[in-house]
CSV table of N, CA and C in Angstrom, one decimal:
chain,number,residue,atom,x,y,z
A,3,UNK,N,82.6,99.8,85.7
A,3,UNK,CA,83.5,99.7,85.0
A,3,UNK,C,83.8,101.1,84.6
A,4,UNK,N,82.4,101.7,84.4
A,4,UNK,CA,82.8,102.3,83.3
A,4,UNK,C,82.6,102.7,82.0
A,5,UNK,N,82.7,104.0,81.2
A,5,UNK,CA,82.4,103.7,80.3
A,5,UNK,C,84.2,103.1,78.9
A,6,UNK,N,83.7,102.6,78.1
A,6,UNK,CA,85.1,102.7,77.2
A,6,UNK,C,85.2,103.9,76.5
A,7,UNK,N,86.7,104.0,76.0
A,7,UNK,CA,87.3,105.6,75.8
A,7,UNK,C,87.2,105.1,74.6
A,8,UNK,N,86.6,106.3,74.1
A,8,UNK,CA,86.3,106.3,72.9
A,8,UNK,C,87.2,107.7,71.7
A,9,UNK,N,88.7,106.4,71.2
A,9,UNK,CA,89.8,107.2,70.3
A,9,UNK,C,89.8,106.1,70.0
A,10,UNK,N,90.3,106.3,68.8
A,10,UNK,CA,91.2,105.2,67.6
A,10,UNK,C,92.1,104.4,68.6
A,11,UNK,N,93.0,103.4,67.5
A,11,UNK,CA,93.8,103.2,68.7
A,11,UNK,C,95.2,103.9,67.8
A,12,UNK,N,97.5,104.4,68.4
A,12,UNK,CA,98.1,105.4,67.8
A,12,UNK,C,98.0,104.8,66.5
A,13,UNK,N,98.5,106.6,65.9
A,13,UNK,CA,98.4,106.6,64.3
A,13,UNK,C,99.5,105.2,64.5
A,14,UNK,N,100.7,105.4,65.3
A,14,UNK,CA,102.5,104.6,64.0
A,14,UNK,C,101.4,104.0,64.6
A,15,UNK,N,101.3,102.7,65.3
A,15,UNK,CA,101.0,101.8,64.5
A,15,UNK,C,100.4,101.2,63.2
A,16,UNK,N,101.6,100.3,62.9
A,16,UNK,CA,101.3,99.3,61.6
A,16,UNK,C,100.1,98.6,61.4
A,17,UNK,N,99.3,98.2,60.4
A,17,UNK,CA,99.3,96.7,60.1
A,17,UNK,C,99.8,96.0,59.9
A,18,UNK,N,99.9,94.3,60.6
A,18,UNK,CA,100.3,93.2,60.6
A,18,UNK,C,99.4,92.8,59.4
A,19,UNK,N,99.0,92.2,59.7
A,19,UNK,CA,98.0,91.5,59.1
A,19,UNK,C,96.5,91.9,59.0
A,20,UNK,N,95.5,91.2,58.1
A,20,UNK,CA,94.4,91.7,58.3
A,20,UNK,C,93.3,90.6,57.0
A,21,UNK,N,91.8,89.9,57.7
A,21,UNK,CA,91.1,89.1,58.3
A,21,UNK,C,89.4,89.4,58.0
A,22,UNK,N,88.9,89.0,56.8
A,22,UNK,CA,87.0,89.2,56.6
A,22,UNK,C,86.8,88.0,57.3
A,23,UNK,N,86.2,88.1,58.3
A,23,UNK,CA,85.1,87.7,58.0
A,23,UNK,C,83.2,87.2,58.3
A,24,UNK,N,82.9,86.4,57.7
A,24,UNK,CA,81.1,86.8,57.2
A,24,UNK,C,80.2,85.7,57.7
A,25,UNK,N,81.1,84.8,59.4
A,25,UNK,CA,79.5,84.2,59.7
A,25,UNK,C,80.8,83.2,60.2
A,26,UNK,N,80.2,82.2,62.0
A,26,UNK,CA,81.0,82.4,62.7
A,26,UNK,C,82.1,81.1,62.5
A,27,UNK,N,81.8,79.9,61.5
A,27,UNK,CA,82.2,79.1,60.9
A,27,UNK,C,84.5,79.8,60.8
A,28,UNK,N,83.6,81.4,60.1
A,28,UNK,CA,85.8,81.5,59.3
A,28,UNK,C,86.1,82.1,61.1
A,29,UNK,N,85.7,81.7,62.8
A,29,UNK,CA,86.5,82.1,63.5
A,29,UNK,C,87.7,81.5,64.1
A,30,UNK,N,87.7,80.2,63.4
A,30,UNK,CA,88.3,78.8,63.8
A,30,UNK,C,89.2,78.9,62.9
A,31,UNK,N,89.3,79.5,61.3
A,31,UNK,CA,90.3,80.1,61.4
A,31,UNK,C,91.6,81.0,61.4
A,32,UNK,N,90.5,82.1,61.5
A,32,UNK,CA,91.2,83.3,62.6
A,32,UNK,C,91.2,83.1,63.8
A,33,UNK,N,91.8,82.9,64.5
A,33,UNK,CA,91.9,82.1,65.2
A,33,UNK,C,93.6,80.9,65.4
A,34,UNK,N,93.4,80.5,64.1
A,34,UNK,CA,94.8,79.3,63.4
A,34,UNK,C,95.4,81.1,62.9
A,35,UNK,N,94.6,81.5,62.0
A,35,UNK,CA,95.9,82.1,61.6
A,35,UNK,C,96.9,83.8,62.6
A,36,UNK,N,95.8,84.1,62.9
A,36,UNK,CA,96.8,85.1,64.6
A,36,UNK,C,97.7,84.4,65.1
A,37,UNK,N,98.0,82.7,65.4
A,37,UNK,CA,98.5,82.3,66.3
A,37,UNK,C,100.1,82.0,65.4
A,38,UNK,N,100.1,81.6,64.4
A,38,UNK,CA,100.6,81.8,63.3
A,38,UNK,C,101.3,82.8,62.7
A,39,UNK,N,100.7,84.5,62.6
A,39,UNK,CA,101.1,85.4,62.1
A,39,UNK,C,102.1,85.4,63.4
A,40,UNK,N,101.8,85.4,65.3
A,40,UNK,CA,101.9,86.3,66.6
A,40,UNK,C,104.1,85.3,66.2
A,41,UNK,N,103.6,84.4,66.5
A,41,UNK,CA,104.5,82.9,66.8
A,41,UNK,C,106.0,82.4,65.8
A,42,UNK,N,104.7,82.7,65.0
A,42,UNK,CA,105.5,82.6,63.2
A,42,UNK,C,105.6,80.2,63.2
A,43,UNK,N,104.2,79.7,63.5
A,43,UNK,CA,104.3,78.5,63.8
A,43,UNK,C,102.7,78.0,63.7
A,44,UNK,N,102.4,76.8,62.9
A,44,UNK,CA,101.5,76.6,63.0
A,44,UNK,C,101.0,76.1,63.7
A,45,UNK,N,99.3,75.9,64.0
A,45,UNK,CA,98.6,75.6,66.0
A,45,UNK,C,98.7,74.0,65.6
A,46,UNK,N,99.0,72.9,66.2
A,46,UNK,CA,98.8,72.0,66.4
A,46,UNK,C,97.0,71.7,66.7
A,47,UNK,N,96.8,70.7,66.8
A,47,UNK,CA,95.4,70.0,67.2
A,47,UNK,C,95.9,69.8,68.4
A,48,UNK,N,94.9,70.8,69.4
A,48,UNK,CA,94.9,70.7,70.5
A,48,UNK,C,96.3,71.0,71.0
A,49,UNK,N,97.1,72.3,71.0
A,49,UNK,CA,98.0,72.8,70.9
A,49,UNK,C,97.6,74.4,72.1
A,50,UNK,N,98.3,73.6,73.0
A,50,UNK,CA,98.2,75.3,73.5
A,50,UNK,C,98.6,76.4,72.8
A,51,UNK,N,98.3,77.8,73.4
A,51,UNK,CA,99.4,79.1,73.0
A,51,UNK,C,99.9,80.0,74.2
A,52,UNK,N,101.3,79.8,73.8
A,52,UNK,CA,102.0,80.7,74.7
A,52,UNK,C,100.8,82.3,75.8
A,53,UNK,N,100.7,82.8,76.5
A,53,UNK,CA,100.6,83.4,77.3
A,53,UNK,C,99.8,84.6,76.5
A,54,UNK,N,101.0,84.9,76.2
A,54,UNK,CA,99.8,87.1,75.0
A,54,UNK,C,99.2,85.8,73.4
A,55,UNK,N,100.2,85.4,72.3
A,55,UNK,CA,98.8,85.2,71.8
A,55,UNK,C,97.9,84.6,72.0
A,56,UNK,N,97.5,83.7,73.4
A,56,UNK,CA,96.0,83.5,73.5
A,56,UNK,C,95.7,84.3,74.1
A,57,UNK,N,96.3,85.5,74.4
A,57,UNK,CA,95.3,86.7,75.4
A,57,UNK,C,94.6,87.6,73.6
A,58,UNK,N,95.7,86.6,72.8
A,58,UNK,CA,95.5,87.7,72.1
A,58,UNK,C,94.5,87.1,70.8
A,59,UNK,N,94.2,86.3,70.5
A,59,UNK,CA,93.5,84.4,69.9
A,59,UNK,C,92.3,85.1,71.2
A,60,UNK,N,92.1,84.8,71.9
A,60,UNK,CA,90.9,84.7,72.6
A,60,UNK,C,90.1,86.4,73.1
A,61,UNK,N,90.4,86.6,72.8
A,61,UNK,CA,89.9,88.6,72.6
A,61,UNK,C,89.5,89.0,70.8
A,62,UNK,N,90.3,88.2,69.9
A,62,UNK,CA,90.5,88.8,68.5
A,62,UNK,C,88.8,87.9,68.4
A,63,UNK,N,88.3,86.3,69.7
A,63,UNK,CA,87.8,85.0,68.7
A,63,UNK,C,86.7,86.4,70.0
A,64,UNK,N,86.6,86.5,70.6
A,64,UNK,CA,85.4,87.2,71.6
A,64,UNK,C,84.8,88.7,70.6
A,65,UNK,N,85.9,88.8,70.5
A,65,UNK,CA,85.2,91.3,69.6
A,65,UNK,C,84.6,90.3,68.1
A,66,UNK,N,85.6,89.4,67.3
A,66,UNK,CA,84.4,89.2,66.7
A,66,UNK,C,82.9,88.5,66.5
A,67,UNK,N,83.5,87.7,67.2
A,67,UNK,CA,82.4,87.3,67.6
A,67,UNK,C,80.7,88.1,67.7
A,68,UNK,N,81.1,89.1,68.9
A,68,UNK,CA,80.1,90.2,69.2
A,68,UNK,C,79.8,91.2,67.7
A,69,UNK,N,80.9,91.5,66.9
A,69,UNK,CA,80.3,92.3,65.3
A,69,UNK,C,79.8,90.7,64.7
A,70,UNK,N,80.5,89.6,64.6
A,70,UNK,CA,79.3,88.9,63.9
A,70,UNK,C,78.0,88.9,64.4
A,71,UNK,N,77.0,88.4,65.6
A,71,UNK,CA,76.4,88.3,66.5
A,71,UNK,C,75.6,90.2,65.9
A,72,UNK,N,76.2,91.0,67.0
A,72,UNK,CA,75.6,92.2,66.8
A,72,UNK,C,75.1,93.0,65.4
A,73,UNK,N,76.1,93.5,64.7
A,73,UNK,CA,76.9,94.0,63.5
A,73,UNK,C,76.8,93.8,62.8
A,74,UNK,N,77.3,94.3,61.6
A,74,UNK,CA,76.4,94.3,59.7
A,74,UNK,C,77.5,93.9,59.0
A,75,UNK,N,77.5,92.3,59.0
A,75,UNK,CA,79.6,91.6,58.2
A,75,UNK,C,79.1,92.8,56.6
A,76,UNK,N,80.8,92.9,56.8
A,76,UNK,CA,82.0,91.4,57.2
A,76,UNK,C,82.2,91.9,58.0
A,77,UNK,N,83.0,91.4,58.8
A,77,UNK,CA,83.3,91.9,60.5
A,77,UNK,C,84.8,91.7,59.8
A,78,UNK,N,86.1,92.8,59.6
A,78,UNK,CA,87.6,93.2,59.5
A,78,UNK,C,87.2,93.3,61.3
A,79,UNK,N,89.2,92.2,60.6
A,79,UNK,CA,89.8,91.7,62.1
A,79,UNK,C,91.4,92.3,61.5
A,80,UNK,N,91.6,93.1,62.1
A,80,UNK,CA,92.8,94.2,62.4
A,80,UNK,C,94.1,93.9,63.2
A,81,UNK,N,95.5,93.0,62.2
A,81,UNK,CA,96.4,93.1,63.5
A,81,UNK,C,97.3,93.9,63.5
A,82,UNK,N,97.7,95.2,64.5
A,82,UNK,CA,98.0,96.2,64.6
A,82,UNK,C,99.7,96.1,66.0
A,83,UNK,N,100.5,96.4,65.5
A,83,UNK,CA,102.1,96.9,66.0
A,83,UNK,C,101.7,98.1,66.4
A,84,UNK,N,103.3,98.1,67.6
A,84,UNK,CA,103.9,99.3,67.4
A,84,UNK,C,104.9,98.3,68.1
A,85,UNK,N,106.2,99.2,68.4
A,85,UNK,CA,107.3,99.3,69.2
A,85,UNK,C,106.9,98.3,70.2
A,86,UNK,N,106.0,98.8,71.2
A,86,UNK,CA,105.2,98.0,72.1
A,86,UNK,C,104.1,97.1,71.9
A,87,UNK,N,103.1,97.9,71.5
A,87,UNK,CA,102.0,97.4,71.7
A,87,UNK,C,101.9,96.0,70.6
A,88,UNK,N,101.1,95.2,70.4
A,88,UNK,CA,99.4,94.6,68.9
A,88,UNK,C,99.0,95.0,69.9
A,89,UNK,N,98.2,95.3,69.2
A,89,UNK,CA,95.9,96.2,68.7
A,89,UNK,C,95.7,95.4,67.5
A,90,UNK,N,94.8,95.2,68.3
A,90,UNK,CA,93.4,94.2,68.0
A,90,UNK,C,92.1,94.9,66.8
A,91,UNK,N,92.3,95.1,66.2
A,91,UNK,CA,90.8,96.5,65.2
A,91,UNK,C,89.7,95.5,65.4
A,92,UNK,N,88.8,95.2,65.6
A,92,UNK,CA,87.5,94.6,65.0
A,92,UNK,C,86.9,95.6,64.5
A,93,UNK,N,85.8,95.5,63.5
A,93,UNK,CA,85.3,96.4,62.6
A,93,UNK,C,84.0,96.0,62.0
A,94,UNK,N,83.0,96.4,62.5
A,94,UNK,CA,81.9,96.1,61.1
A,94,UNK,C,81.0,97.5,61.2
A,95,UNK,N,79.9,97.6,60.4
A,95,UNK,CA,79.5,98.0,59.7
A,95,UNK,C,77.4,98.2,60.4
A,96,UNK,N,77.7,98.5,61.3
A,96,UNK,CA,77.2,99.2,61.9
A,96,UNK,C,76.6,100.6,62.7
A,97,UNK,N,77.1,101.1,62.1
A,97,UNK,CA,76.8,102.7,62.8
A,97,UNK,C,75.8,102.7,63.6
A,98,UNK,N,75.1,102.3,63.4
A,98,UNK,CA,73.4,102.5,64.3
A,98,UNK,C,74.4,102.4,65.7
A,99,UNK,N,74.5,102.6,66.6
A,99,UNK,CA,75.1,101.3,68.3
A,99,UNK,C,76.3,101.2,68.1
A,100,UNK,N,76.0,101.5,69.4
A,100,UNK,CA,77.2,102.3,70.5
A,100,UNK,C,78.3,100.9,71.1
A,101,UNK,N,78.7,101.0,71.3
A,101,UNK,CA,79.0,99.5,72.2
A,101,UNK,C,79.1,99.6,72.8
A,102,UNK,N,78.5,98.6,74.1
A,102,UNK,CA,78.1,98.6,75.6
A,102,UNK,C,78.9,97.9,76.6
A,103,UNK,N,78.9,98.2,77.5
A,103,UNK,CA,79.6,97.0,78.6
A,103,UNK,C,78.5,96.1,78.9
A,104,UNK,N,78.8,95.3,79.5
A,104,UNK,CA,77.4,93.5,80.0
A,104,UNK,C,76.5,94.5,81.5
A,105,UNK,N,77.6,95.4,81.7
A,105,UNK,CA,76.6,96.1,82.5
A,105,UNK,C,75.8,96.5,82.2
A,106,UNK,N,75.6,97.0,81.2
A,106,UNK,CA,74.2,98.1,81.1
A,106,UNK,C,73.3,97.2,80.3
A,107,UNK,N,73.1,95.8,80.5
A,107,UNK,CA,72.7,95.5,79.6
A,107,UNK,C,72.2,94.0,81.1
A,108,UNK,N,71.3,93.6,80.3
A,108,UNK,CA,70.6,92.2,81.1
A,108,UNK,C,71.1,91.0,81.5
A,109,UNK,N,71.2,90.3,82.7
A,109,UNK,CA,72.5,89.0,82.4
A,109,UNK,C,71.3,88.3,81.9
A,110,UNK,N,72.1,87.3,81.1
A,110,UNK,CA,71.2,86.5,80.6
A,110,UNK,C,71.6,86.9,79.2
A,111,UNK,N,71.4,88.1,78.7
A,111,UNK,CA,71.8,88.9,77.3
A,111,UNK,C,73.0,88.8,76.6
A,112,UNK,N,73.9,87.9,77.3
A,112,UNK,CA,75.7,87.8,76.4
A,112,UNK,C,76.0,89.0,76.7
A,113,UNK,N,76.7,89.4,75.6
A,113,UNK,CA,78.1,90.6,75.2
A,113,UNK,C,78.7,90.5,76.1
A,114,UNK,N,79.1,89.5,76.7
A,114,UNK,CA,80.6,90.2,77.5
A,114,UNK,C,82.5,89.7,77.2
A,115,UNK,N,82.3,89.8,75.6
A,115,UNK,CA,83.6,90.3,75.6
A,115,UNK,C,84.1,91.1,75.5
A,116,UNK,N,83.6,92.7,75.7
A,116,UNK,CA,84.0,93.9,76.2
A,116,UNK,C,85.0,93.4,77.9
A,117,UNK,N,83.9,92.4,78.5
A,117,UNK,CA,84.0,92.9,79.1
A,117,UNK,C,85.9,92.0,80.3
A,118,UNK,N,85.5,91.0,78.8
A,118,UNK,CA,86.3,90.3,79.1
A,118,UNK,C,87.6,90.6,78.9
A,119,UNK,N,87.5,92.1,77.5
A,119,UNK,CA,88.5,92.1,76.8
A,119,UNK,C,89.6,93.3,77.7
A,120,UNK,N,88.9,94.4,78.9
A,120,UNK,CA,88.8,95.4,79.8
A,120,UNK,C,89.7,94.7,80.7
A,121,UNK,N,88.8,92.7,81.1
A,121,UNK,CA,90.5,92.5,82.0
A,121,UNK,C,91.5,92.3,81.7
A,122,UNK,N,91.3,91.3,80.7
A,122,UNK,CA,92.6,90.4,79.8
A,122,UNK,C,93.7,91.4,79.0
A,123,UNK,N,93.2,92.8,78.5
A,123,UNK,CA,93.9,93.5,77.4
A,123,UNK,C,94.7,95.0,78.3
A,124,UNK,N,95.6,95.6,78.0
A,124,UNK,CA,95.9,96.1,78.2
A,124,UNK,C,95.2,97.9,78.4
A,125,UNK,N,94.6,98.0,77.3
A,125,UNK,CA,93.5,98.7,77.0
A,125,UNK,C,92.6,98.8,76.1
A,126,UNK,N,91.0,99.1,76.5
A,126,UNK,CA,90.0,98.8,74.9
A,126,UNK,C,89.0,100.2,74.5
A,127,UNK,N,89.5,100.5,73.0
A,127,UNK,CA,89.1,101.2,73.3
A,127,UNK,C,87.3,101.3,71.5
A,128,UNK,N,87.3,101.9,71.5
A,128,UNK,CA,86.4,102.1,70.5
A,128,UNK,C,86.0,103.5,69.1
A,129,UNK,N,86.2,103.3,68.4
A,129,UNK,CA,86.2,105.0,67.0
A,129,UNK,C,84.8,104.1,66.3
A,130,UNK,N,84.9,105.4,65.5
A,130,UNK,CA,84.6,105.4,64.4
A,130,UNK,C,84.3,105.8,63.3
A,131,UNK,N,84.5,104.9,62.0
A,131,UNK,CA,84.5,105.4,60.5
A,131,UNK,C,83.2,106.0,59.5
A,132,UNK,N,84.0,105.9,58.6
A,132,UNK,CA,82.5,107.0,57.7
A,132,UNK,C,81.7,105.8,57.7
A,133,UNK,N,82.6,104.5,57.7
A,133,UNK,CA,81.5,102.8,57.1
A,133,UNK,C,81.2,101.5,58.1
A,134,UNK,N,82.9,102.2,59.1
A,134,UNK,CA,81.8,101.2,60.4
A,134,UNK,C,82.8,101.7,61.9
A,135,UNK,N,81.8,100.8,62.4
A,135,UNK,CA,82.4,101.2,64.2
A,135,UNK,C,83.2,100.4,64.4
A,136,UNK,N,84.8,100.6,65.0
A,136,UNK,CA,85.4,99.6,65.3
A,136,UNK,C,85.7,99.5,67.0
A,137,UNK,N,86.4,98.9,67.1
A,137,UNK,CA,86.5,98.3,68.6
A,137,UNK,C,88.1,97.7,68.7
A,138,UNK,N,89.5,97.9,69.6
A,138,UNK,CA,90.5,98.0,69.3
A,138,UNK,C,91.1,97.4,71.1
A,139,UNK,N,91.7,96.6,71.1
A,139,UNK,CA,92.2,96.1,73.0
A,139,UNK,C,94.3,95.9,72.2
A,140,UNK,N,94.2,96.2,73.2
A,140,UNK,CA,96.4,95.9,73.2
A,140,UNK,C,97.0,95.3,74.0
A,141,UNK,N,97.6,95.2,73.9
A,141,UNK,CA,98.6,94.0,74.8
A,141,UNK,C,99.9,93.7,74.4
A,142,UNK,N,100.4,93.8,75.5
A,142,UNK,CA,102.3,93.8,75.4
A,142,UNK,C,103.1,93.1,74.2
A,143,UNK,N,103.8,93.5,74.0
A,143,UNK,CA,104.5,92.9,72.8
A,143,UNK,C,105.8,92.3,73.3
A,144,UNK,N,106.1,90.9,73.4
A,144,UNK,CA,106.8,90.6,74.1
A,144,UNK,C,108.0,90.8,72.7
A,145,UNK,N,109.7,89.7,73.5
A,145,UNK,CA,110.7,90.0,72.5
A,145,UNK,C,109.9,89.2,71.2
A,146,UNK,N,109.3,87.5,71.9
A,146,UNK,CA,109.3,86.6,71.0
A,146,UNK,C,107.8,86.6,69.8
A,147,UNK,N,106.9,87.5,70.0
A,147,UNK,CA,106.1,88.2,68.9
A,147,UNK,C,106.3,89.7,68.7
A,148,UNK,N,108.3,89.8,68.7
A,148,UNK,CA,108.2,91.6,67.4
A,148,UNK,C,109.9,91.0,67.0
A,149,UNK,N,110.1,90.0,66.6
A,149,UNK,CA,110.8,89.7,66.1
A,149,UNK,C,112.1,89.0,66.9
A,150,UNK,N,114.1,89.4,65.7
A,150,UNK,CA,114.5,89.3,66.8
A,150,UNK,C,114.7,91.5,67.0
A,151,UNK,N,114.5,91.7,68.0
A,151,UNK,CA,114.7,92.9,68.7
A,151,UNK,C,115.4,93.1,69.8
A,152,UNK,N,116.1,93.9,70.4
A,152,UNK,CA,117.4,93.7,71.0
A,152,UNK,C,116.9,93.8,72.6
A,153,UNK,N,117.2,92.9,73.3
A,153,UNK,CA,116.4,93.6,75.2
A,153,UNK,C,117.2,94.5,75.4
């Protein structure tokens, strides 16, 4: 599979929304809030998401779970956008470790979130700031997700 690219998301990306998670119970609220941010609709009990919002929510949950489990809280999830892409950026405060693909881990140790992100998103990368380690994934920004844009 190779290594993750070590670069920040595109500089022109603007932040649409930010969530701060302290523990795993915050993941359900993240998923519902992401759905509402992406579609404008509240997610009903047992209701399925459309393809791109579902992928964004799934990968946000996977990456945030990794950050909560293996990083130092709080975990910060940001939804960014460019004209063509939605970008998830998930940060934790553990600067002492580098993201590893699961192929480098023994089977049974978990940590398949990065592999899933690589399989279901357009691109995945990571970078560090002075206080955080960030992993990002990008997705196509469809007309419905970007509001009333002309085709």
